[in-house]
Coordinates of C-alpha atoms and ligand atoms in Angstrom, one line a residue:
X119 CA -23.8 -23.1 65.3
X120 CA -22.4 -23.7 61.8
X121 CA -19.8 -20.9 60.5
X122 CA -18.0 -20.6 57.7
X123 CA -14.4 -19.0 58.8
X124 CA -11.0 -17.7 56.9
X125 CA -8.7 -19.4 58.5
X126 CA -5.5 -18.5 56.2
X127 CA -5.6 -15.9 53.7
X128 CA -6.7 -17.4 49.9
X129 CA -7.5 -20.7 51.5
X130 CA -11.0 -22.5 51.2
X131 CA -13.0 -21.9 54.3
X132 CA -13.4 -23.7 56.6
X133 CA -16.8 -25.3 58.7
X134 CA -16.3 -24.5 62.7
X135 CA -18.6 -25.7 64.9
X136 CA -19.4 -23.6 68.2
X137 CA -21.7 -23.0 70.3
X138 CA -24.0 -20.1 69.3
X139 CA -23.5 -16.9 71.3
X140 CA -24.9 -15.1 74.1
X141 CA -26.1 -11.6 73.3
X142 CA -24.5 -9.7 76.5
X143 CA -25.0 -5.6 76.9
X144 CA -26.7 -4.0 74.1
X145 CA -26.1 -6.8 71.2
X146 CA -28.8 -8.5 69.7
X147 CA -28.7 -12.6 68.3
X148 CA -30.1 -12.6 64.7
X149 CA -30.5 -15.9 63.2
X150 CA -28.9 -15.6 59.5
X151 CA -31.8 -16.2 56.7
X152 CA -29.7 -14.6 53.7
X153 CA -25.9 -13.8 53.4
X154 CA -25.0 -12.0 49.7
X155 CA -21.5 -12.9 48.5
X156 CA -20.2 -9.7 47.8
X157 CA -17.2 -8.6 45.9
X158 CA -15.1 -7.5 48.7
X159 CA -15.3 -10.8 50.0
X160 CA -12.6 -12.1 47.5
X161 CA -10.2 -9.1 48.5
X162 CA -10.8 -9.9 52.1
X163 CA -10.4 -13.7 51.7
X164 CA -7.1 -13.1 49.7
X165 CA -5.9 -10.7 52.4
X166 CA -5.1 -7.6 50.2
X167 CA -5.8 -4.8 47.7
X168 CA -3.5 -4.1 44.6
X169 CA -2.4 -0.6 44.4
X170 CA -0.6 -0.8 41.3
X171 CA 2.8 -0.8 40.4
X172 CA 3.1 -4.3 42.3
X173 CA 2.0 -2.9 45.7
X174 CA -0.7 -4.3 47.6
X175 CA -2.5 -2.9 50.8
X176 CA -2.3 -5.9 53.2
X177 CA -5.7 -6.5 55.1
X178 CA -4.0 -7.9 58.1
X179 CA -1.7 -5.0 58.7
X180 CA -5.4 -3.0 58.6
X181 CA -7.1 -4.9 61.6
X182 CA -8.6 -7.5 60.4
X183 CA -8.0 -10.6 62.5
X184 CA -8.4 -14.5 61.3
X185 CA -10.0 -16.4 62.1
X186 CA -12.9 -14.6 60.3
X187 CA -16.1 -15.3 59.4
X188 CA -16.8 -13.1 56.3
X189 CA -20.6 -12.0 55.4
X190 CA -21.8 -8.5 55.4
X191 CA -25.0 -8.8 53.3
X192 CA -27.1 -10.5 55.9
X193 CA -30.8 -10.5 56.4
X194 CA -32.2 -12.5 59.5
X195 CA -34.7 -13.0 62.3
X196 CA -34.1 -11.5 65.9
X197 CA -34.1 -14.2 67.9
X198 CA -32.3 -13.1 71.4
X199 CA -31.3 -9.7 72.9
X200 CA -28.7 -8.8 75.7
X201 CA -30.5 -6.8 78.8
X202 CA -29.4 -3.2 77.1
X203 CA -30.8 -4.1 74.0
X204 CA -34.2 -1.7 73.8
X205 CA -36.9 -1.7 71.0
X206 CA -35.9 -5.4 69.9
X207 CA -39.0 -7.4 68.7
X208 CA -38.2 -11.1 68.9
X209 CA -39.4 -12.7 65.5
X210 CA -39.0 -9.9 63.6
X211 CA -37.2 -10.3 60.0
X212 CA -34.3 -7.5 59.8
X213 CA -31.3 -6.5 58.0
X214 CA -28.6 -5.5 59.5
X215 CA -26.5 -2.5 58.8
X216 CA -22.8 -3.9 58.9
X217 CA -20.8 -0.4 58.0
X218 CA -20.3 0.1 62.3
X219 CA -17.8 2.3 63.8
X220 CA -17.1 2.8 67.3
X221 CA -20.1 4.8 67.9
X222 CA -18.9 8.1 69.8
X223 CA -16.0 10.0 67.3
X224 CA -17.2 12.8 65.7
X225 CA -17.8 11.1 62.7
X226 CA -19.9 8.6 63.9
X227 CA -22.2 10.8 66.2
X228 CA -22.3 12.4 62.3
X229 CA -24.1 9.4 61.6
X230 CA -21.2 8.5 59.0
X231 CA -20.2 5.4 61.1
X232 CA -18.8 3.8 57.5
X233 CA -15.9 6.5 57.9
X234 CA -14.9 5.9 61.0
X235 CA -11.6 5.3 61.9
X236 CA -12.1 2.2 63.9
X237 CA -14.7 0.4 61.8
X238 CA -16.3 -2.6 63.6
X239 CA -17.7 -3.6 60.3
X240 CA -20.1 -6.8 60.5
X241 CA -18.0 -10.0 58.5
X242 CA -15.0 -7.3 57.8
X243 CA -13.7 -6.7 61.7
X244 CA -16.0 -8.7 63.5
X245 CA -18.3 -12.1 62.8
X246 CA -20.2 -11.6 59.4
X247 CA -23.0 -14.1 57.9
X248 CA -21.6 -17.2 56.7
X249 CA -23.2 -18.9 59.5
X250 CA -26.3 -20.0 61.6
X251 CA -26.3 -16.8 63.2
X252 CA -24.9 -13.4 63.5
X253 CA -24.3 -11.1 66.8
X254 CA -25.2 -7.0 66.2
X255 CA -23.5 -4.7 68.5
X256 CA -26.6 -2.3 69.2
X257 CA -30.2 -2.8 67.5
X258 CA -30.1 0.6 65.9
X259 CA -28.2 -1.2 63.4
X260 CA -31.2 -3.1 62.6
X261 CA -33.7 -2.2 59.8
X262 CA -37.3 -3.5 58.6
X263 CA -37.4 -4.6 55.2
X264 CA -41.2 -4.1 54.4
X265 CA -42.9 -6.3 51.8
X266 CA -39.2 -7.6 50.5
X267 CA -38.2 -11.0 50.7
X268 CA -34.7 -12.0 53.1
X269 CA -33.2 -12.6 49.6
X270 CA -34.3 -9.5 48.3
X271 CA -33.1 -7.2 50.7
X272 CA -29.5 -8.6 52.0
X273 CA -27.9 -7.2 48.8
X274 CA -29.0 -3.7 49.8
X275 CA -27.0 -4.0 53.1
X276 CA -23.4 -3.5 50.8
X277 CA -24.5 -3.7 47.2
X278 CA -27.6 -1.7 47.8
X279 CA -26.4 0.9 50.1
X280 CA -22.8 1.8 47.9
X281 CA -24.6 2.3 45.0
X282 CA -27.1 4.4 46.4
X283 CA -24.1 6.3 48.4
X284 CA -22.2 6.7 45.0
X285 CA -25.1 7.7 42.9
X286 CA -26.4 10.6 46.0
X287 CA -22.3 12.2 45.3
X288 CA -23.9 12.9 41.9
X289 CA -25.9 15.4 43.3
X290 CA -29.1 17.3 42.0
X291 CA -27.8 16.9 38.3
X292 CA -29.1 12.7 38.6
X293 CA -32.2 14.1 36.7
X294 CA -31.0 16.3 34.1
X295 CA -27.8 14.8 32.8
X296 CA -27.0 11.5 31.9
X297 CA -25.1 8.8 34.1
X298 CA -21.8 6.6 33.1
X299 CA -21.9 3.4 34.8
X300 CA -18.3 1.5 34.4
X301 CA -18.7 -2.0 35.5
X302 CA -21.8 -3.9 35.3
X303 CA -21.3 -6.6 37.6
X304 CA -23.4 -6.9 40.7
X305 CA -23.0 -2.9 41.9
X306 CA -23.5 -1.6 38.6
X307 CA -27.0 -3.5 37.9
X308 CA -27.9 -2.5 41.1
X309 CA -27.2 1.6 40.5
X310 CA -28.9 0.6 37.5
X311 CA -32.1 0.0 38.8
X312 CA -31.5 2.7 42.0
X313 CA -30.8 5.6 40.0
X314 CA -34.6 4.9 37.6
X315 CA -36.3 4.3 41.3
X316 CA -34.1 8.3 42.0
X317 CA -36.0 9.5 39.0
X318 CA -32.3 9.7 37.2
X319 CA -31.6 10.5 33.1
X320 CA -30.4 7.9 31.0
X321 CA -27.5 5.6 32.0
X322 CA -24.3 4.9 29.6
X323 CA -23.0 1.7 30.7
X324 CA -19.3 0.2 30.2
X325 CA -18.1 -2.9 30.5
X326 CA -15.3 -5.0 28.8
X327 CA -17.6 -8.2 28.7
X328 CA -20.8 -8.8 26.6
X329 CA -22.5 -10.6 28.8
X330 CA -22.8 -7.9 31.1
X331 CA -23.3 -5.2 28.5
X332 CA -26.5 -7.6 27.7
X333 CA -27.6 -7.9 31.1
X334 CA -27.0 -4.0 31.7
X335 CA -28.9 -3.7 28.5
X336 CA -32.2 -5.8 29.5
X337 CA -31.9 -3.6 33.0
X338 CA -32.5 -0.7 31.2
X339 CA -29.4 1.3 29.7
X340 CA -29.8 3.6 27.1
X341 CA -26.5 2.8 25.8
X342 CA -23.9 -0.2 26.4
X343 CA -20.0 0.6 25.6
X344 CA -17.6 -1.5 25.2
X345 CA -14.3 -0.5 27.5
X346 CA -11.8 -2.2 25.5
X347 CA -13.1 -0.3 22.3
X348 CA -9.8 1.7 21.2
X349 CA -12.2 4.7 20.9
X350 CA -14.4 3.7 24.4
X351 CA -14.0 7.2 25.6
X352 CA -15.4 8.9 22.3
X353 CA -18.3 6.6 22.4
X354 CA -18.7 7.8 25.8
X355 CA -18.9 11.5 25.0
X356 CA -20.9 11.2 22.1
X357 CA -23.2 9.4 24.3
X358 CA -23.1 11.7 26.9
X359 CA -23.8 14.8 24.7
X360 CA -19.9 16.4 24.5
X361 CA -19.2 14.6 27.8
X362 CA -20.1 13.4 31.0
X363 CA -21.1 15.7 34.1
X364 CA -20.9 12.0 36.1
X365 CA -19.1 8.7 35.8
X366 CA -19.7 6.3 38.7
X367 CA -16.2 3.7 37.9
X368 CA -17.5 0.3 40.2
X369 CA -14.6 -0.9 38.8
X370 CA -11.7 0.8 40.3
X371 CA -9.1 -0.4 37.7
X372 CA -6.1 1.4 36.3
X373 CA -7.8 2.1 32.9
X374 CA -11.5 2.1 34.2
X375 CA -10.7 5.3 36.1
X376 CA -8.2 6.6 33.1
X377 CA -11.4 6.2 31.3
X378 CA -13.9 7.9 33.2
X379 CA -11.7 10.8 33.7
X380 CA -11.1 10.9 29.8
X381 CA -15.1 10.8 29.4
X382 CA -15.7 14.0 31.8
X383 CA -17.5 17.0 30.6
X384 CA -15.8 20.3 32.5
X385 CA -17.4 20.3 35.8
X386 CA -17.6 17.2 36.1
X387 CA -16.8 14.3 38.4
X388 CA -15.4 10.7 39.0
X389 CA -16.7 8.8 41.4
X390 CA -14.4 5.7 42.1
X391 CA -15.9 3.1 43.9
X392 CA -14.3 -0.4 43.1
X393 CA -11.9 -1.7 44.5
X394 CA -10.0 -3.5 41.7
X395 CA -7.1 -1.8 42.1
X396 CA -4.5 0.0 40.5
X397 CA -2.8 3.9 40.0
X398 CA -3.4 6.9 38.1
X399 CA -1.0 9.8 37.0
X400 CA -2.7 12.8 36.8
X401 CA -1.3 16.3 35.4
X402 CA -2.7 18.7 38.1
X403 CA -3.6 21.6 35.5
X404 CA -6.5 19.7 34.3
X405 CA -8.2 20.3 37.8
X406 CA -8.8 23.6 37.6
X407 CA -8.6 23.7 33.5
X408 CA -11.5 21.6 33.7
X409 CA -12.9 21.9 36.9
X410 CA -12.7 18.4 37.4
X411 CA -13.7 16.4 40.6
X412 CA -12.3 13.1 41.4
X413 CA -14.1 11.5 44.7
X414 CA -14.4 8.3 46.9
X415 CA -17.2 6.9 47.9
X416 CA -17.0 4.1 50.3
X417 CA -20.2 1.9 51.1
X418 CA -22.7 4.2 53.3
X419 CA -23.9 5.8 56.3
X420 CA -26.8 4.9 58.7
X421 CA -28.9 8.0 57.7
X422 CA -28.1 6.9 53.8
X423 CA -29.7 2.9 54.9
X424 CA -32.6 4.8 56.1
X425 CA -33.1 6.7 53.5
X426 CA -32.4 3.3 50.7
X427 CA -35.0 1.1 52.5
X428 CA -37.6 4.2 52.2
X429 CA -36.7 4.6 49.0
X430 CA -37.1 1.0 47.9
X431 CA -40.4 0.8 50.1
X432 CA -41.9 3.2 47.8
X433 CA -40.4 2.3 44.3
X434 CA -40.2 -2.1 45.0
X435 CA -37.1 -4.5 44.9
X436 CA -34.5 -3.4 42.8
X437 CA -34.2 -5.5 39.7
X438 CA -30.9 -7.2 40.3
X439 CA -30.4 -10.8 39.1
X440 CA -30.4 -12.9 42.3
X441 CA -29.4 -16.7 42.7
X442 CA -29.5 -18.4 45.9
X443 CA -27.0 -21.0 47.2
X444 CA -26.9 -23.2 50.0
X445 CA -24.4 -21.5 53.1
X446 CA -22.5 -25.0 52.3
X447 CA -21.7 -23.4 48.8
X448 CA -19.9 -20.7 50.1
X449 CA -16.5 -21.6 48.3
X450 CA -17.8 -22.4 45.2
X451 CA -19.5 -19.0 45.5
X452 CA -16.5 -17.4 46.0
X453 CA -14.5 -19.1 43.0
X454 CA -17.3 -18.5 40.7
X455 CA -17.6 -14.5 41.7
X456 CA -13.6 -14.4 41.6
X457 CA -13.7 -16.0 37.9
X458 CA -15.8 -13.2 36.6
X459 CA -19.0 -16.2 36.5
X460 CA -21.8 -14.7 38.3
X461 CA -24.3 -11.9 37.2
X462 CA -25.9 -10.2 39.8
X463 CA -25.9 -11.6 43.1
X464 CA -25.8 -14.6 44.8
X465 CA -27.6 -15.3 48.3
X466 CA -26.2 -17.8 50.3
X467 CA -29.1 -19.7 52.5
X468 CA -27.9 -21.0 56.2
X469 CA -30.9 -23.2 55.8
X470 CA -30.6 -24.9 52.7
Ligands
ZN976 ZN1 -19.7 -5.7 50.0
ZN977 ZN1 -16.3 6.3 65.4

């Protein structure tokens, strides 16, 4: 099989050709029929996260090992099982759930496998999509897509399933009280569309480029903000009715989540969920003086896919912008998402 590999961090990947694994214990073989190019991608591939003031969180002193073979948006067909592996039907199209802890901490008998401490995450930890085929540790990781198309449904497997964790941390409000949306890039289109098929309020969307303001626009945002306005946050509040009771920041920037916190109504949260990087200073009266909630949200759990692919079975495909690309794209894929070029998502196709 054909696999696209890190090798060195920041260098273009490279082809290895090996042979294709034997599912042994509970895994199951999928044959890879659409990989997304997600995001995180370009911070794994570089091999760190900024955390402002010139630090950076180094990805190799976090577990992940290189060689590595990134792709965690993968859709494929089943096409061998090891002699543990129960309920697998050969043939079958799934997509497979790639936020995998070690199965039997607390957290993960939770169901919040995405939390815990020793993630086995699918093209993170372990062998992701950029290949002809993909081994899944167990098959409950594996999940029917209905009527949707491999393309369609491999974004929901990171794209997909953050949004939707990020916009359930809203809570009951979703359809009373309007949404800010920082970032419209792939994750921001996609809570977009997720939070109408949630039967959300309006959505205020920010972004520093017009492109994506236009595309947020055409996807259905009440408003469209500019982030670099000098007066972004009073656009946002006058938007948002004196303030917003959520701002969802897919950005994760210094002055994205400076923003959102400046846009809050009291009572309100932040919901940081990109991964930009960056710091924030923050004078601790203001927590209680306006009851202000600052929160995480990191990808999703098993019971959250579950709950995603019902959801999308009953409202469609979420209208995201999808391009495909051959799997021999993949670093052109990469450079273009790193250069700010692509809207919405691109698939990449192991067959062509
Ligand atoms: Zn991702
Ligand atoms: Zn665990």
């Amino acid at each position: 099989m054909r696999s696209f590999q890190v090798c060195e961090c920041g260098a273009p990947l490279k082809l290895v050709e090996r042979p294709t694994p034997q599912p042994v214990g509970t895994q199951v073989l999928v044959k890879v029929l659409a990989s997304g190019v997600c995001h995180s991608d370009i911070h794994i591939w570089n091999g760190y996260y900024e955390l402002g003031g010139g630090k950076r969180l180094q990805l190799l002193d976090r577990g992940i090992k290189l060689p590595l073979t990134m792709g965690h948006e993968n859709v494929g067909e089943v096409v061998a099982a090891g002699p543990d592996a129960n309920d697998v039907d050969i043939g079958a199209i799934r997509l497979a759930h790639p936020w995998i802890g070690c199965g039997s901490c607390a957290m993960c008998r939770r169901g919040d496998e995405n939390l815990c401490k020793t993630p086995r995450n699918l093209g993170v930890f372990s062998d992701g999509g950029y290949a002809d085929y993909l081994v899944v540790p167990h098959p409950r990781y594996l999940f029917d897509i209905g009527e949707l198309s491999p393309t369609q449904a491999a974004p929901l497997a990171c794209s997909g399933i953050t949004a939707y964790g990020a916009l359930k941390k809203v809570g009951a409000l979703i359809k009373e009280e309007p949404l800010v949306i920082i970032g419209a890039g792939g994750l921001g289109l996609m809570a977009l569309s997720l939070h109408r098929a949630m039967g959300g309020k309006a959505v205020v969307v920010v972004d520093v480029d017009p492109v994506k303001r236009d595309a947020a626009k055409k996807a259905g945002a009440q408003t469209v903000i500019d982030g670099r306005a000098p007066d972004a946050a009073k656009q946002v509040i006058d938007a948002t009715d004196g303030g917003a009771w959520a701002v969802i920041d897919f950005v994760g920037a210094s002055d994205t989540a400076n923003l959102g916190v400046a846009c809050l109504a009291k009572g309100g949260k932040l919901i940081i969920v990109g991964l930009f990087g960056g710091d924030m200073t923050m004078s601790t009266p203001f927590f209680p003086l306006r009851a202000m909630t600052i929160q995480g949200s990191y990808v999703g759990s098993l019971p959250e896919m579950r709950e995603l692919l019902e959801l999308v079975r009953h409202t469609g495909a979420p209208q995201v912008p999808l391009r495909t690309r051959p799997l021999d794209d993949v670093n052109a894929a990469l450079n273009d998402l790193n250069a700010g070029k692509v809207v919405g998502r691109v698939v990449l196709l192991p067959a062509g």
